DNA sequence: TAAGGGCTGATTTTT
DNA sequence: TCAGCCCTTA
């Protein structure tokens, strides 16, 4: 009997042998729409990379005919590297990158069609957006405290993701607040155009408008991209959905990979329904389910599975693994944040002795604010770590100042850049002068930059006219040299002329010195960029920087423990994972608009990052908003199958309920309070530990019951009298 | 116009 | 806790 094969097996396809049956089918099913539901650790990236390699090896497409969309630059780079291993350097010609980067690239080519912008456009980050909005809000005589730039930015972003214009938003506005926001949206959009700037959402929105208004442009890209692949499809928003549907309309070779259980970006407009819509739009789509997990131990997978089952909105699937049972999951109870950091550090050292390299271990948390206590703990224990995220390099003030100066060279109409640096360092250009310029710009339809050229007509005093003119000449001088000399040298001279560096040095504070060093580091980054891509211009550098994210700075090769948010860890894996801060209100974070199922999916993402060992920690107290708060254990801990959980000493977790349902609040409190001492157990002379004051010795117990008073001599804080109920003392 | 001091409000997560 | 903002003063 002969089985028909589209392509004969040969050396070129030897890599297919490394796939399981479903993976291989998903790779070989090249034509038409394909939906791959890929559970955590099921070899999703492998399928995507092999599929691309297969398209190339079978001659179905040239590299430049493949469009592969990811959510982070890092994911794109990783995929590029792996394809290169399979097919060699021609992988470099694949259109692979983030949605935002690739559509920015298309807009650089085509934006002239739309009229309002030119190719030198700048990309505004959220800070630029909010500064612009603040100006617009004040201009409309609204109170920024009632209508905050932040909330307006949110709303506008939401509208843009729904593909709504300012006019449509205005029509749909349900209340006064939304009506104001819609008006601000209109003005905001005008100002963006005047500044020749786009925001992140425009990078997706404008290609849609472009393709809809200019079918011949769309047709060109439809022909170019014969195969389209999208990673992390569960996190696409409406605009991303529409733009890829347009591009794929002609050939329908659209392959999307996603896992609804890992959808964690609904807050940013991502819509899980895109996976469901996909099957409606393409009823003939082939669907593949990758359910074998290659990453984690059975226990880890069981923990993750038991948690995610509490979500109602979930596509049915059954992940399984052939991996060993592995070690139980360890629950670490800590009295304070400080202790949590210390405990984690101690465990890391121990694991290191057991043979786990630091680079194979990660500490994950819900919010960046938590990193501080953990960092302290690791630093004290001399555990090397690398922090991903937090205040990233490119968000620092001095770096943003320098970048604003550079943006001005490429696009002098960039108003937020101009406002940022016009008087930095102080040049004697104050609020009054600026007001006059704004007025002139509004009257004549100038950009602010053009208004400066006509400053003498704005009724500005000669005293302020002088520095304005010098500023304009300086920018023009270096602008004229763009492209004629090496970028690094140009930038160095230009920065010298601005007086920015000088001002930093003159401050003579350690902070200013650190800032100065950061600027030097930025110069090195420019030099490096230029070396890597000699043909690239300054605006290419600026664009790359504006689309960088924190995770992109992650260096997996150094032997250090990784600290990052669970969000940032998506797509990564480690042999050992700690998830810190497993407390109600923190993870899940509780706000009026919290979507508990999304929080649970996020926890699921965290759990499934672990390959071999998993540790969950929670602290009984924590400083929030500057005051000490007592924290309850996270409900998610109750949802983990108790059979895979042990405490720090390897004992099973008692009182966790049956494992099929989460315990009631009362149950939870019992577990939570297990080690808290009550008055029966307290004896003078006993060593105890307090969440805030640390360790000490009991001197005296007065009264009985929860209201009993305890006199304790703390090692560090001296004598304190405490109400037992609130003191939450534990045996030290 | 620039610098310094006190007050307030915020903390999710990020392309 | 802390950073950014507003107000005051030189």
mmCIF file of N, CA, C and O (backbone and C1' of nucleotides) in Angstrom, chain A residues 71 100 150 268 366 368 423 428 549 565 625, chain B residues 1-3 8-15:
data_model
loop_
_atom_site.group_PDB
_atom_site.id
_atom_site.type_symbol
_atom_site.label_atom_id
_atom_site.label_comp_id
_atom_site.label_asym_id
_atom_site.label_seq_id
_atom_site.Cartn_x
_atom_site.Cartn_y
_atom_site.Cartn_z
ATOM 1 N N UNK A 71 4.513 39.254 19.261
ATOM 2 C CA UNK A 71 4.175 40.364 20.147
ATOM 3 C C UNK A 71 5.387 41.046 20.745
ATOM 4 O O UNK A 71 5.311 42.180 21.181
ATOM 5 N N UNK A 100 3.667 45.934 15.613
ATOM 6 C CA UNK A 100 3.932 47.367 15.565
ATOM 7 C C UNK A 100 5.138 47.675 14.705
ATOM 8 O O UNK A 100 5.125 48.612 13.912
ATOM 9 N N UNK A 150 -4.504 60.294 31.628
ATOM 10 C CA UNK A 150 -4.378 58.856 31.585
ATOM 11 C C UNK A 150 -5.681 58.172 31.168
ATOM 12 O O UNK A 150 -5.709 57.290 30.314
ATOM 13 N N UNK A 268 -5.580 45.465 27.590
ATOM 14 C CA UNK A 268 -5.008 46.309 26.541
ATOM 15 C C UNK A 268 -5.839 46.195 25.258
ATOM 16 O O UNK A 268 -5.407 46.609 24.211
ATOM 17 N N UNK A 366 3.575 39.758 40.411
ATOM 18 C CA UNK A 366 2.461 40.396 39.715
ATOM 19 C C UNK A 366 2.771 41.847 39.354
ATOM 20 O O UNK A 366 2.385 42.316 38.300
ATOM 21 N N UNK A 368 5.616 45.237 39.421
ATOM 22 C CA UNK A 368 7.023 45.605 39.479
ATOM 23 C C UNK A 368 7.451 46.107 40.856
ATOM 24 O O UNK A 368 8.600 45.951 41.245
ATOM 25 N N UNK A 423 13.553 74.178 26.923
ATOM 26 C CA UNK A 423 14.153 74.915 28.038
ATOM 27 C C UNK A 423 14.957 73.995 28.958
ATOM 28 O O UNK A 423 15.046 74.219 30.153
ATOM 29 N N UNK A 428 16.076 80.356 29.624
ATOM 30 C CA UNK A 428 15.323 81.592 29.754
ATOM 31 C C UNK A 428 14.101 81.632 28.856
ATOM 32 O O UNK A 428 13.611 82.704 28.517
ATOM 33 N N UNK A 549 10.795 47.032 24.088
ATOM 34 C CA UNK A 549 10.139 46.846 25.373
ATOM 35 C C UNK A 549 11.160 46.308 26.365
ATOM 36 O O UNK A 549 12.260 45.929 25.991
ATOM 37 N N UNK A 565 8.060 40.440 35.920
ATOM 38 C CA UNK A 565 6.634 40.229 36.120
ATOM 39 C C UNK A 565 6.206 38.977 35.357
ATOM 40 O O UNK A 565 6.878 38.544 34.424
ATOM 41 N N UNK A 625 1.114 51.551 49.851
ATOM 42 C CA UNK A 625 0.780 52.951 50.070
ATOM 43 C C UNK A 625 1.463 53.474 51.321
ATOM 44 O O UNK A 625 0.912 54.281 52.048
ATOM 45 P P DT B 1 9.377 84.058 31.151
ATOM 46 O "O5'" DT B 1 10.558 83.586 32.110
ATOM 47 C "C5'" DT B 1 11.896 83.786 31.736
ATOM 48 C "C4'" DT B 1 12.779 83.334 32.858
ATOM 49 C "C3'" DT B 1 12.701 81.828 33.142
ATOM 50 O "O3'" DT B 1 14.016 81.319 33.165
ATOM 51 C "C1'" DT B 1 12.386 83.048 35.133
ATOM 52 P P DA B 2 14.285 79.820 33.383
ATOM 53 O "O5'" DA B 2 14.658 79.749 34.922
ATOM 54 C "C5'" DA B 2 15.759 80.521 35.394
ATOM 55 C "C4'" DA B 2 16.111 80.119 36.807
ATOM 56 C "C3'" DA B 2 16.121 78.614 37.080
ATOM 57 O "O3'" DA B 2 17.216 78.326 37.935
ATOM 58 C "C1'" DA B 2 14.506 79.639 38.465
ATOM 59 P P DA B 3 17.625 76.866 38.297
ATOM 60 O "O5'" DA B 3 17.251 76.785 39.846
ATOM 61 C "C5'" DA B 3 17.703 77.799 40.736
ATOM 62 C "C4'" DA B 3 17.037 77.621 42.086
ATOM 63 C "C3'" DA B 3 16.976 76.172 42.576
ATOM 64 O "O3'" DA B 3 17.281 76.139 43.965
ATOM 65 C "C1'" DA B 3 14.823 77.088 42.562
ATOM 66 P P DT B 8 -2.773 68.156 50.980
ATOM 67 O "O5'" DT B 8 -3.015 67.301 49.657
ATOM 68 C "C5'" DT B 8 -2.908 67.919 48.370
ATOM 69 C "C4'" DT B 8 -2.666 66.839 47.329
ATOM 70 C "C3'" DT B 8 -3.488 65.569 47.554
ATOM 71 O "O3'" DT B 8 -4.024 65.137 46.333
ATOM 72 C "C1'" DT B 8 -1.215 65.021 47.375
ATOM 73 P P DG B 9 -5.456 64.478 46.325
ATOM 74 O "O5'" DG B 9 -5.343 63.471 45.085
ATOM 75 C "C5'" DG B 9 -4.405 63.707 44.038
ATOM 76 C "C4'" DG B 9 -3.661 62.429 43.755
ATOM 77 C "C3'" DG B 9 -4.505 61.173 43.968
ATOM 78 O "O3'" DG B 9 -4.433 60.425 42.767
ATOM 79 C "C1'" DG B 9 -2.403 60.969 45.067
ATOM 80 P P DA B 10 -5.256 59.212 42.435
ATOM 81 O "O5'" DA B 10 -4.112 58.403 41.706
ATOM 82 C "C5'" DA B 10 -2.844 59.035 41.520
ATOM 83 C "C4'" DA B 10 -1.776 57.986 41.402
ATOM 84 C "C3'" DA B 10 -2.274 56.569 41.212
ATOM 85 O "O3'" DA B 10 -1.289 55.900 40.474
ATOM 86 C "C1'" DA B 10 -1.101 56.673 43.222
ATOM 87 P P DT B 11 -1.520 55.370 39.045
ATOM 88 O "O5'" DT B 11 -1.652 53.834 39.307
ATOM 89 C "C5'" DT B 11 -1.958 53.409 40.606
ATOM 90 C "C4'" DT B 11 -1.283 52.072 40.814
ATOM 91 C "C3'" DT B 11 -1.983 51.260 41.886
ATOM 92 O "O3'" DT B 11 -2.954 50.364 41.290
ATOM 93 C "C1'" DT B 11 0.412 51.167 42.100
ATOM 94 P P DT B 12 -3.134 50.425 39.596
ATOM 95 O "O5'" DT B 12 -1.592 50.141 39.670
ATOM 96 C "C5'" DT B 12 -0.916 49.559 38.771
ATOM 97 C "C4'" DT B 12 -0.448 48.167 38.920
ATOM 98 C "C3'" DT B 12 0.264 47.860 37.635
ATOM 99 O "O3'" DT B 12 1.484 47.317 37.981
ATOM 100 C "C1'" DT B 12 -1.581 46.388 37.922
ATOM 101 P P DT B 13 2.610 47.416 37.110
ATOM 102 O "O5'" DT B 13 2.109 46.394 36.006
ATOM 103 C "C5'" DT B 13 2.763 45.164 35.819
ATOM 104 C "C4'" DT B 13 1.979 44.361 34.832
ATOM 105 C "C3'" DT B 13 2.164 44.812 33.392
ATOM 106 O "O3'" DT B 13 3.226 44.083 32.849
ATOM 107 C "C1'" DT B 13 -0.110 44.245 33.886
ATOM 108 P P DT B 14 4.481 44.888 32.355
ATOM 109 O "O5'" DT B 14 4.092 45.132 30.842
ATOM 110 C "C5'" DT B 14 3.803 44.042 30.008
ATOM 111 C "C4'" DT B 14 3.507 44.575 28.633
ATOM 112 C "C3'" DT B 14 4.606 45.458 28.040
ATOM 113 O "O3'" DT B 14 4.671 45.205 26.659
ATOM 114 C "C1'" DT B 14 2.615 46.691 28.191
ATOM 115 P P DT B 15 6.048 45.428 25.931
ATOM 116 O "O5'" DT B 15 5.492 45.400 24.430
ATOM 117 C "C5'" DT B 15 4.746 44.279 23.979
ATOM 118 C "C4'" DT B 15 3.922 44.688 22.786
ATOM 119 C "C3'" DT B 15 4.700 45.381 21.666
ATOM 120 O "O3'" DT B 15 4.261 44.842 20.432
ATOM 121 C "C1'" DT B 15 2.904 46.731 22.334
#
